[in-house]
XYZ file of C-alpha atoms in Angstrom:
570
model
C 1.083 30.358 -98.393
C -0.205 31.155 -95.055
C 3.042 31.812 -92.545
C 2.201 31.096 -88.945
C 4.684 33.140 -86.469
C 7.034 31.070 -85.134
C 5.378 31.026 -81.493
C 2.279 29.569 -82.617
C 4.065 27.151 -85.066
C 5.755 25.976 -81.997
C 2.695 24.971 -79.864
C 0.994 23.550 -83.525
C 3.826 21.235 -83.137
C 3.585 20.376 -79.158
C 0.011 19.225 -79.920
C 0.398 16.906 -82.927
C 2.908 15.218 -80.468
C 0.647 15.067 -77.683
C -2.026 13.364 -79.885
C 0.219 11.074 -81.116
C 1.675 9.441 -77.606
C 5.162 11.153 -78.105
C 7.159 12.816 -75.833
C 8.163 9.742 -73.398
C 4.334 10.062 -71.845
C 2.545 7.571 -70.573
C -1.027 4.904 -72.069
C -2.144 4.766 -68.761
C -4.096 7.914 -68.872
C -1.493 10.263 -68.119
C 0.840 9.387 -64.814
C 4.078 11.053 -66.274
C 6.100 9.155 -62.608
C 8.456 6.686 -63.621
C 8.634 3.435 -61.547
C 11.280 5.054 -58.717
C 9.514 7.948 -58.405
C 7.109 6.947 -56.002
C 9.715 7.093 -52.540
C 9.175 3.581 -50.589
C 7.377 3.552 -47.622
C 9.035 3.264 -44.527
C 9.715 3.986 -40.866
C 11.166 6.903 -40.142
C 11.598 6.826 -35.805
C 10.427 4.520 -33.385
C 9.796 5.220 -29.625
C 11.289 4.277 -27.187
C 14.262 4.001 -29.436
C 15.855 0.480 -30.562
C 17.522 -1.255 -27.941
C 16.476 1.367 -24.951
C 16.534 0.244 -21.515
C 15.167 0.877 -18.472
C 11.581 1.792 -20.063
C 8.440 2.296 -18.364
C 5.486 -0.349 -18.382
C 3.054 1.802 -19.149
C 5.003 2.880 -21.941
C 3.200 4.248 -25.442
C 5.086 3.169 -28.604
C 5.058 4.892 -31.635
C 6.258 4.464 -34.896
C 7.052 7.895 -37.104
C 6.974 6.792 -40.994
C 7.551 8.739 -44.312
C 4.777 9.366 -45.735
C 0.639 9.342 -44.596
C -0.643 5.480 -43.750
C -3.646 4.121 -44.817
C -5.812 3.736 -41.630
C -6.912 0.500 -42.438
C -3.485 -1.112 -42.857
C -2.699 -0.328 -39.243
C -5.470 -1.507 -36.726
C -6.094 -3.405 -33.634
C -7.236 -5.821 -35.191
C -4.838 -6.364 -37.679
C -1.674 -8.122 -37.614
C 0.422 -5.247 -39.675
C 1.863 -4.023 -36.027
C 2.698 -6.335 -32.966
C 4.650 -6.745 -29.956
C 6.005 -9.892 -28.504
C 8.061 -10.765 -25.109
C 11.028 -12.307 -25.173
C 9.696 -15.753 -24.234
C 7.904 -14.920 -27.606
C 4.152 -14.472 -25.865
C 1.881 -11.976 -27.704
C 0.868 -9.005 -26.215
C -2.535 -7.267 -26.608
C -2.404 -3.348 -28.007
C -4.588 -0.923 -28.941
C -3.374 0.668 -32.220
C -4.141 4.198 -33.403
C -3.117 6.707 -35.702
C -1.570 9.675 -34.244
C -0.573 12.054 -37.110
C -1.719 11.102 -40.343
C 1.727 9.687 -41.139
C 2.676 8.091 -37.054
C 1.055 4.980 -35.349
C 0.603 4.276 -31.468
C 0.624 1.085 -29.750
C -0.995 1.221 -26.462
C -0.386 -2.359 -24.265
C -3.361 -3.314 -23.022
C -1.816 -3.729 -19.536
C 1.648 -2.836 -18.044
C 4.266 -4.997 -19.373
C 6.049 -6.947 -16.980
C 9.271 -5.667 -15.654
C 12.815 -6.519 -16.273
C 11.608 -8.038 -20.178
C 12.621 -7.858 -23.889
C 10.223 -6.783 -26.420
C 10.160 -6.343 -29.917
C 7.649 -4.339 -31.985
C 7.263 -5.949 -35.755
C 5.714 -3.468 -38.557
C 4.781 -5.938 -41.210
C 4.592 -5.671 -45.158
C 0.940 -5.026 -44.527
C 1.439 -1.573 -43.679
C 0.433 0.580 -46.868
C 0.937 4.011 -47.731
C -2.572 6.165 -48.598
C -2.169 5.867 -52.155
C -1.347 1.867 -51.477
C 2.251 1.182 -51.436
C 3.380 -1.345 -49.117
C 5.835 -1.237 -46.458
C 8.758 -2.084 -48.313
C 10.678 -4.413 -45.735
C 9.696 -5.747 -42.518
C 11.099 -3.407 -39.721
C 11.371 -4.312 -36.120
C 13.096 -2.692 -33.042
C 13.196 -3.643 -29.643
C 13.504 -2.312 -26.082
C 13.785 -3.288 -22.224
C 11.231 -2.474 -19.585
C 12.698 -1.474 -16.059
C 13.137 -3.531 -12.873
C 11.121 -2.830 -9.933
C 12.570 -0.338 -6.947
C 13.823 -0.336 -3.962
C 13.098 2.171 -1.022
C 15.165 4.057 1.009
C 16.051 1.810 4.196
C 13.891 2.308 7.321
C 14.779 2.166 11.120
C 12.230 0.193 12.254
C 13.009 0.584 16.464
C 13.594 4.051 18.149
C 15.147 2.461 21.844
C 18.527 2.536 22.704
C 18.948 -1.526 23.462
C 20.325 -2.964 20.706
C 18.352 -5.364 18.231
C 19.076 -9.598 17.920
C 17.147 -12.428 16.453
C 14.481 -10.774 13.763
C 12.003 -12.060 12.211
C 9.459 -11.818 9.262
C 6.103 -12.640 7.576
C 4.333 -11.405 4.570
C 0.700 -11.864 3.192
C -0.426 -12.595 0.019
C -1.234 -8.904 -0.039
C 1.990 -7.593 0.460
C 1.469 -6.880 4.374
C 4.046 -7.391 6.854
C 4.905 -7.806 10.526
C 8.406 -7.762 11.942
C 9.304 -9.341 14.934
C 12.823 -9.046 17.022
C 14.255 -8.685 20.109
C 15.165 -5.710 21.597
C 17.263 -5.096 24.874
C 16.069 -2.904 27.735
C 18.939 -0.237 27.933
C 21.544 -1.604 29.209
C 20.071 -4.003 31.498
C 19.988 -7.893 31.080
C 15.858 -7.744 30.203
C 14.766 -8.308 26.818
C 11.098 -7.572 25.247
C 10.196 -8.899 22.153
C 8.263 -5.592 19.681
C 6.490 -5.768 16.356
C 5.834 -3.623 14.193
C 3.490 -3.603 11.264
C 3.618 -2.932 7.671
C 0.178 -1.796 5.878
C 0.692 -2.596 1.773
C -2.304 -0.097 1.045
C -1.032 2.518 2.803
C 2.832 2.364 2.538
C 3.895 2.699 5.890
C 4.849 0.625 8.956
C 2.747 1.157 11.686
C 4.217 2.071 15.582
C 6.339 -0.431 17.075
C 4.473 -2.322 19.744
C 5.932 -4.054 22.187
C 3.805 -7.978 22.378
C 6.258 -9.573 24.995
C 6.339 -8.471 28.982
C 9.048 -5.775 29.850
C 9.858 -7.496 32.736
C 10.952 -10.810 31.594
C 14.098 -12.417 29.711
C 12.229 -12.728 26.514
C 14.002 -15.229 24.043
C 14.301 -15.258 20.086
C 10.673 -14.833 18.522
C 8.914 -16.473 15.287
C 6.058 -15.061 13.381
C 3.465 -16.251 10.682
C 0.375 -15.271 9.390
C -2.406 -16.834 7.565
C -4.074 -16.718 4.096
C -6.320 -13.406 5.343
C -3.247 -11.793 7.171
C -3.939 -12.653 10.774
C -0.747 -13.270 12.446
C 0.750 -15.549 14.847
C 4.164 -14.521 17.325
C 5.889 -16.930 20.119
C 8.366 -16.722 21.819
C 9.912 -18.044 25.009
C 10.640 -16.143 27.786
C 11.959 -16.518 31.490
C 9.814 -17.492 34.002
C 9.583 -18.795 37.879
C 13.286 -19.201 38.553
C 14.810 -18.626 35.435
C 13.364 -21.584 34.023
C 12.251 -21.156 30.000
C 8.645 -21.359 28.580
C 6.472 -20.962 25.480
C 4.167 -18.044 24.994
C 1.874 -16.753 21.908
C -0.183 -14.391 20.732
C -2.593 -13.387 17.836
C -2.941 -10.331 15.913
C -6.804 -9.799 14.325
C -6.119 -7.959 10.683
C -9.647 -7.035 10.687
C -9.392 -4.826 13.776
C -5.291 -4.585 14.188
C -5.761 -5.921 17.905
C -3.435 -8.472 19.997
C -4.715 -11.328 22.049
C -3.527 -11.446 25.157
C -0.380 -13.533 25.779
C -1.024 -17.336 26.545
C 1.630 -19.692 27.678
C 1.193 -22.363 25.484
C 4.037 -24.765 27.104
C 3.614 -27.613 29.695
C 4.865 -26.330 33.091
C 7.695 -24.879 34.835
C 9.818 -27.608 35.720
C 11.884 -28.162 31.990
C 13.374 -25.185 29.867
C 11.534 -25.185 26.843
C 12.848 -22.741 24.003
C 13.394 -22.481 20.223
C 9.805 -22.184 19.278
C 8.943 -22.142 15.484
C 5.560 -21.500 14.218
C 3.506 -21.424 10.825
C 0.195 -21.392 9.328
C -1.363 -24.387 7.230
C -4.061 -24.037 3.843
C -6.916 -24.181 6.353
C -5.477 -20.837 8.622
C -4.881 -23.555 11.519
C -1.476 -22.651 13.294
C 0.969 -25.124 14.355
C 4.001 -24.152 17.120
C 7.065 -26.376 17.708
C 9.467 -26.759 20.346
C 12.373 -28.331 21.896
C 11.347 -28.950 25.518
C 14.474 -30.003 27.889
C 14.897 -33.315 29.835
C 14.506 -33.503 33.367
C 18.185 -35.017 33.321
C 21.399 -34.940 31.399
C 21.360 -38.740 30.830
C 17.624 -38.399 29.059
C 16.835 -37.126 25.373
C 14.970 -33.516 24.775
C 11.964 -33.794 23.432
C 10.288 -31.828 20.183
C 7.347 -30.532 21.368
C 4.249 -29.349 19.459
C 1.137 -27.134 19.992
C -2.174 -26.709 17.741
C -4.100 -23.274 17.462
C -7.484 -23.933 15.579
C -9.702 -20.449 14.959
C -12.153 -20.039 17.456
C -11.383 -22.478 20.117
C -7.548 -21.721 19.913
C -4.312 -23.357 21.425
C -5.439 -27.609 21.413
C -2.819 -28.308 24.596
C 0.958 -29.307 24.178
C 1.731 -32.542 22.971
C 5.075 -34.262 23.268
C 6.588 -35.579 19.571
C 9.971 -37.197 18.924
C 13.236 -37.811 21.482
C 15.901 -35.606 19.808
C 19.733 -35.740 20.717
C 20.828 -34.216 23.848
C 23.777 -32.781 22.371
C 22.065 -31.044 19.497
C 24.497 -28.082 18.239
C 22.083 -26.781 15.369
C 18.639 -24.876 15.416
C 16.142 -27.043 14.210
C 14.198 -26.116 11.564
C 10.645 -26.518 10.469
C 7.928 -26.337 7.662
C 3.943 -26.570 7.555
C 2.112 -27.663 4.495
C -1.523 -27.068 3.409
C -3.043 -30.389 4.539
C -1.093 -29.700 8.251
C 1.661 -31.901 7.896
C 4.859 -30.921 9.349
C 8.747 -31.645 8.343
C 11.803 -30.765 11.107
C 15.014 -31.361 10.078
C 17.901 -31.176 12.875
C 21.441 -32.240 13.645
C 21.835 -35.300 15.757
C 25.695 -34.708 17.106
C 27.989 -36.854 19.791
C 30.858 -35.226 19.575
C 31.850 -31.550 18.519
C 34.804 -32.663 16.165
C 35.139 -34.902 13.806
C 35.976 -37.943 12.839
C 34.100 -39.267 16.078
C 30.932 -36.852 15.353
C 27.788 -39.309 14.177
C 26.619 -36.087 12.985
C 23.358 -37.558 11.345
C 21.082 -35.030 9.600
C 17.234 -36.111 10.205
C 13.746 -34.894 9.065
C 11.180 -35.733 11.241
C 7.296 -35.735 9.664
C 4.459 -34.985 11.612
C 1.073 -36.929 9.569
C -2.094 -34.511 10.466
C -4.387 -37.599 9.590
C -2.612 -40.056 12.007
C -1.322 -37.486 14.255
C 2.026 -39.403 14.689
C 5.936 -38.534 14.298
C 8.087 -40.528 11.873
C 11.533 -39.964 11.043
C 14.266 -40.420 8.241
C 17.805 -40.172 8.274
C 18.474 -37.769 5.896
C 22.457 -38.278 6.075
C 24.406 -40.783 8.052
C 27.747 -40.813 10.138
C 29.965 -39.001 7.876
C 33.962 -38.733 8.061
C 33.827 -34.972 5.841
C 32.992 -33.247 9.425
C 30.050 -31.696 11.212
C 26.921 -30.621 9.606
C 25.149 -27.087 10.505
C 22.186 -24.944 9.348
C 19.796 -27.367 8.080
C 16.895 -26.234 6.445
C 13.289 -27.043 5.216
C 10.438 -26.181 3.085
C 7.266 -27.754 1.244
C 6.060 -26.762 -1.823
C 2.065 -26.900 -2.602
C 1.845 -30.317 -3.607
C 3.248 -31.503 -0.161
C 6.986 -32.293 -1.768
C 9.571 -31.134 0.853
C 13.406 -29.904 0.399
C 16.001 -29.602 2.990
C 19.355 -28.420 2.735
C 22.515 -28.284 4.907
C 26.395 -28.103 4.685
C 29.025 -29.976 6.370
C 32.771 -28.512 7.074
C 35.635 -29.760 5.564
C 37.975 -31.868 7.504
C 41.060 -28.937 6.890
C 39.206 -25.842 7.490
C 35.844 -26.735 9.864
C 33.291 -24.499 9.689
C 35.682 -21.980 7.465
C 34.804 -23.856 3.868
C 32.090 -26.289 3.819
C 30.211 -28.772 1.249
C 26.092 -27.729 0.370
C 24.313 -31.075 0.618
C 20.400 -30.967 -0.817
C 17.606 -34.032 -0.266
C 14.134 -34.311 -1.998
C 10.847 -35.929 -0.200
C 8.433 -36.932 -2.756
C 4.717 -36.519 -1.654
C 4.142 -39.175 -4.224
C 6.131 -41.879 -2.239
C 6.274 -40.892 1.008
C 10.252 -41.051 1.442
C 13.237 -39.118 1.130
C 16.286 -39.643 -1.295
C 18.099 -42.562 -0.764
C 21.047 -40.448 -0.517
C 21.773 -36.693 -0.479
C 22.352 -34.194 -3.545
C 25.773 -32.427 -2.781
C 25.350 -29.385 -4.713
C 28.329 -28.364 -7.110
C 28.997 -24.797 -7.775
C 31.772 -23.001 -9.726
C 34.996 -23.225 -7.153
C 37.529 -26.160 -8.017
C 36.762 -27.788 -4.692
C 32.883 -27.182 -4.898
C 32.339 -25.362 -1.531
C 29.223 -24.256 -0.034
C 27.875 -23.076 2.971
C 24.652 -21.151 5.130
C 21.878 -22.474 2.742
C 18.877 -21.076 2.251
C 15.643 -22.562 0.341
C 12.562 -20.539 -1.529
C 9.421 -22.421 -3.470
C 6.419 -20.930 -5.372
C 3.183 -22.255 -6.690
C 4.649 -23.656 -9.795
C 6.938 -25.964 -7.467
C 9.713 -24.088 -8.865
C 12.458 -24.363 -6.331
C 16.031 -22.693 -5.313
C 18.722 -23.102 -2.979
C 21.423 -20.038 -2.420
C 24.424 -21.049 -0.799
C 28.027 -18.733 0.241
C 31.140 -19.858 -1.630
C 32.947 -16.928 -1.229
C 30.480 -15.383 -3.828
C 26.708 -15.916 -3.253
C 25.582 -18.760 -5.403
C 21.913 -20.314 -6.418
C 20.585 -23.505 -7.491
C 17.369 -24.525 -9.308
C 15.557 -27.544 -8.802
C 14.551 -29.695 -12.276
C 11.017 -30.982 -11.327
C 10.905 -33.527 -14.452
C 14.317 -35.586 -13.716
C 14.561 -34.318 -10.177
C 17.612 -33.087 -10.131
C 19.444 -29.805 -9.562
C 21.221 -27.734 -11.836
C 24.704 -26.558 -11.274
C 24.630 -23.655 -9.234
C 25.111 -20.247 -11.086
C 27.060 -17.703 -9.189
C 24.929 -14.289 -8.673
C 27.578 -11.825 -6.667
C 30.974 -10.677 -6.840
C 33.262 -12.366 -3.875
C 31.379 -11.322 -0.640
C 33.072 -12.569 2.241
C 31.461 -15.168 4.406
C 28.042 -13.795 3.162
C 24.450 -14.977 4.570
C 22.301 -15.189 1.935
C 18.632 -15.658 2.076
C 15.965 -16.196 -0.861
C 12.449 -15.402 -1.675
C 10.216 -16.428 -5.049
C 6.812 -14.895 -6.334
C 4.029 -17.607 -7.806
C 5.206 -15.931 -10.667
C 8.809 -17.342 -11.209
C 10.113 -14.064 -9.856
C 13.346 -14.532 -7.429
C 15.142 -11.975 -5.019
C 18.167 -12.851 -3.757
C 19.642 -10.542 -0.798
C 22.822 -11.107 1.451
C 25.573 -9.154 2.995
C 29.161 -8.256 1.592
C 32.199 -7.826 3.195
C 33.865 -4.905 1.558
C 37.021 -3.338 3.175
C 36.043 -2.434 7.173
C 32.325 -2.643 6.150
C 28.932 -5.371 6.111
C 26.858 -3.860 3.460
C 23.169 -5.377 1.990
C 22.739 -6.287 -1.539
C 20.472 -8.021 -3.723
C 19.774 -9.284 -7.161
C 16.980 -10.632 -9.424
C 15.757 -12.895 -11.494
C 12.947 -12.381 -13.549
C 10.920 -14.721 -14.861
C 10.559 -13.714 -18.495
C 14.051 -12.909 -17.947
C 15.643 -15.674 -15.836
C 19.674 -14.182 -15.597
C 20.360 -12.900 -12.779
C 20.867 -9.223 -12.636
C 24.322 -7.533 -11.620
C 24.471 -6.739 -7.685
C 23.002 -3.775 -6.415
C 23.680 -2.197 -3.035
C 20.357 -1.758 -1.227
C 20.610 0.456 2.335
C 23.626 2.760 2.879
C 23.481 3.051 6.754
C 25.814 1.486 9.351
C 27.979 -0.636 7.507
C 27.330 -3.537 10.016
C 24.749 -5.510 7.982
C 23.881 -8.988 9.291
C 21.210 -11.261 9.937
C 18.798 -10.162 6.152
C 15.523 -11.770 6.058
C 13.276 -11.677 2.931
C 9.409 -12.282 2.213
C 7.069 -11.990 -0.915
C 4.325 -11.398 -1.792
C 2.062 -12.827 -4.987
C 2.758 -10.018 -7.099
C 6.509 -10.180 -6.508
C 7.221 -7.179 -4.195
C 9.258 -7.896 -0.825
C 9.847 -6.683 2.065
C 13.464 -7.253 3.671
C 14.961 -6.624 7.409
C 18.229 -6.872 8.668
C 19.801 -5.682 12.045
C 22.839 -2.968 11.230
C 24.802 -1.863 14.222
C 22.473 -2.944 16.941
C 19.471 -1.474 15.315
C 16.817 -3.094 12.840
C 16.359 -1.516 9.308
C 13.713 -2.458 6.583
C 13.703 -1.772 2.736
C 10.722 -2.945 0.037
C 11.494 -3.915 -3.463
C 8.232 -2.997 -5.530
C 7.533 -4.810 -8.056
C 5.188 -2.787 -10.076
């Protein structure tokens, strides 16, 4: 008998097992893995990282995984990876492999700021040799708010600064107006200065009102191109107060010369307001003086066409002689006009008639008509009413009344509507609740978009805002934005966009400080309170504009002096 040595008998043996299937292998032609051998794919790393904040727009995501992906599970133009806003909108990417075994997302465009997303890898993510994604994965992240810039002194002179104003272009442009005292004399010239969007910068201050003359508080608009219209009144013949204007070109940057566009020199004439309609024709408004105590004051309007100019003054509407309150005044695209003013007898209640009106000026007819917005009312005197249209011709107006036990200390925010529809006014006023027991409000202040979405800020001790409801027409309870601020002035601005900046001033210990907050519109909280300058201390008298991309430019006098500061929005 042939012996085989025991090495060889061994192998002999191996192989007659092999042949015969043995050994645990496997029929399907030889994979010896058993079913949890193969590691399930999955991600490994995401950037940015799951609930970062403050992330860039232009931001690249990436997703790290365990093992090499198939590169055509994860395309463009398939639905294995995607990202999605908070308001659940879809957003376009480019997708790409970056290692064999990581995947970019590019967006398309920069994401909008001050927004939730959330990247989804789906099941339809495979592995090179097949194997799925074993579970759904998704992580999420929030893109930064815009910035603010460092707080500019806008005038270099040593009189000190009152009654600024502001206008902004679609573009982003701006011109500042004010008034600015000569030393320490009792002369007064009203200065501009210009902001250019594409370059950054304001320009040099220029002065646009004689230095010679008691110029009085200024107004400013400017069209759909960016031309821009000033008046002002100033001191003339005797002391006695007219109207003046003047143009600024922003093809070539140049003034006009200054026009008086007032009736003569016999009446004071002052409080001029002035804006721009859809067709770049400019409309000016006025209260113009009676020639006796016993007589009404008349409002008094002025049209500039371009190329033939200022039409002539025309007298509008009798208003009360014992007007306490500014008017206010708003121009919509077709030309017609709203004011809204305080008819007052008597400075104290419960004698005060205090009516609130809104006087309409029709551009077709070319004719005054006015509506008592609010009747005699016992509450106490009403102040700082306000007025804007929206782009369909509806008009808001807003205004507060003191309270009987602390006048003008705590006060009641009273809102009205006028539908373009109908032609008329509530039949009765909104009073505005907020979140104090007693439902105070005071110094209201009113923003609109495109959309004909609508707000109203109001002080209750803590800066407050309001949003309109367009399909009941009602407003919502206001929402407070700010910790307690002191007997803060707010004011309000909103991008076509649904974007809204809110800015006022804070009393904190022996200082007036600026702050603001936002609300985006993909993200519609307001966010917490940020302190925007850090300069005098003595912050008062904040004025906002935006633009249609949502960046702003905001003034404010501090100390005498005028400062600006420009949230970008980008």
């Amino acid at each position: 008998m042939l012996r085989l040595p025991f090495p060889l008998l061994t192998l002999a043996i191996g192989l007659s097992l092999a042949a015969c299937g043995g050994g645990g292998g496997s029929s399907d032609g030889g994979n010896t893995d058993t079913p949890d051998s193969q590691a399930a794919l999955k991600v490994t790393s995401v950037t940015p990282s799951n609930a970062a904040t403050d992330v860039e727009p232009d931001v690249t995501l990436e997703a790290q995984f365990s093992d090499d992906i198939l590169p055509s599970s994860a395309t463009s133009s398939s639905d294995s990876l995607q990202l999605t806003s908070s308001q659940g909108v879809t957003v376009p990417v480019t997708v790409s492999l970056d290692t064999a075994s990581s995947v970019t997302l590019q967006p398309n465009s920069p994401l909008d700021l001050l927004t939730r997303y959330t990247v989804t890898a789906t099941t339809d993510i495979s592995d090179a040799q097949g194997h799925a994604l074993a579970d759904e994965y998704q992580w999420s992240f929030m893109t930064r708010d815009g910035t603010w810039a460092d707080a500019q002194l806008l005038e270099h002179e040593a009189g000190s600064v009152s009654y600024p104003a502001l206008a902004v272009d679609a573009q982003g442009n701006a011109l500042a107006v004010w008034r600015q005292q000569q030393n320490d004399t009792s002369n007064y010239q009203i200065h501009s200065r210009y902001y250019n969007a594409a370059q950054g910068q304001w320009d040099a201050p220029t002065v646009i009102g004689d230095s010679d003359v008691y110029g009085m508080k200024p107004d400013v608009a400017m069209d759909s191109q960016g031309n821009a219209m000033v008046v002002w009144g100033r001191a003339v013949d005797a002391q006695v107060y007219q109207i003046f204007a003047r143009h600024r070109s922003v093809d070539s940057g140049d003034w006009s010369s200054t026009e008086r566009i007032s009736s003569d020199n016999i009446n004071d004439e002052n409080d001029p307001r002035v804006a721009f309609d859809g067709n770049d024709n400019a409309m000016a408004v006025w209260i113009k003086e009676a020639d006796d105590t016993s007589s009404p004051d008349q409002l008094t309007a002025n049209h500039y066409h371009p190329g033939s100019g200022w039409s002539g003054p025309e007298n509008g509407f009798d208003i009360d002689k014992n007007i306490h309150e500014p008017l206010d005044f708003a121009l919509n695209s077709n030309g017609n006009a709203m004011v809204v003013w305080v008819n007052s007898h008597d400075d104290y209640p419960p004698d005060a008639e205090n009516r609130v009106i809104a006087s309409r000026y029709d551009s077709q007819a070319h004719s005054w008509s006015s509506t008592e917005l609010e009747g005699y009312h016992a509450l106490g005197n009403a102040h700082g009413p306000t007025v804007i249209f929206d782009t369909t011709g509806n008009a808001y107006a807003a205004w507060w009344r003191d309270k009987q036990d602390n006048p003008r200390i705590f006060g009641q925010q009273f809102v009205s509507y006028y539908s373009a529809d109908t032609g008329g006014w509530d039949t009765s006023p909104t009073r505005i609740l907020g979140g104090r027991e007693d439902n105070e409000g005071r110094f209201p202040s009113l923003a609109t978009n495109k959309q004909g979405q609508t707000l109203v800020a109001f002080e209750v001790g803590e800066p407050y805002v309001s949003r309109f409801q367009s399909a009941d027409k009602s407003w919502q309870t206001a929402e407070q934005v700010g910790d307690y601020a002191g007997a803060a002035l707010s004011r309000l601005a909103i991008d076509d966009n649904g974007n809204a900046l809110l800015v006022w001033t804070k009393d904190e210990n022996t200082a007036t400080n600026l702050f603001a907050s936002r609300s985006a519109a993909a993200a519609p909280a307001w966010t917490d309170e940020t302190r925007i300058e850090s300069v005098g201390g003595d912050a008062s008298r904040p004025l906002i504009k935006m633009d249609d991309q949502g960046n702003a430019v905001v003034v404010w006098v501090d100390t005498g002096s005028l400062y600006a500061t420009r949230f970008r929005f980008e």
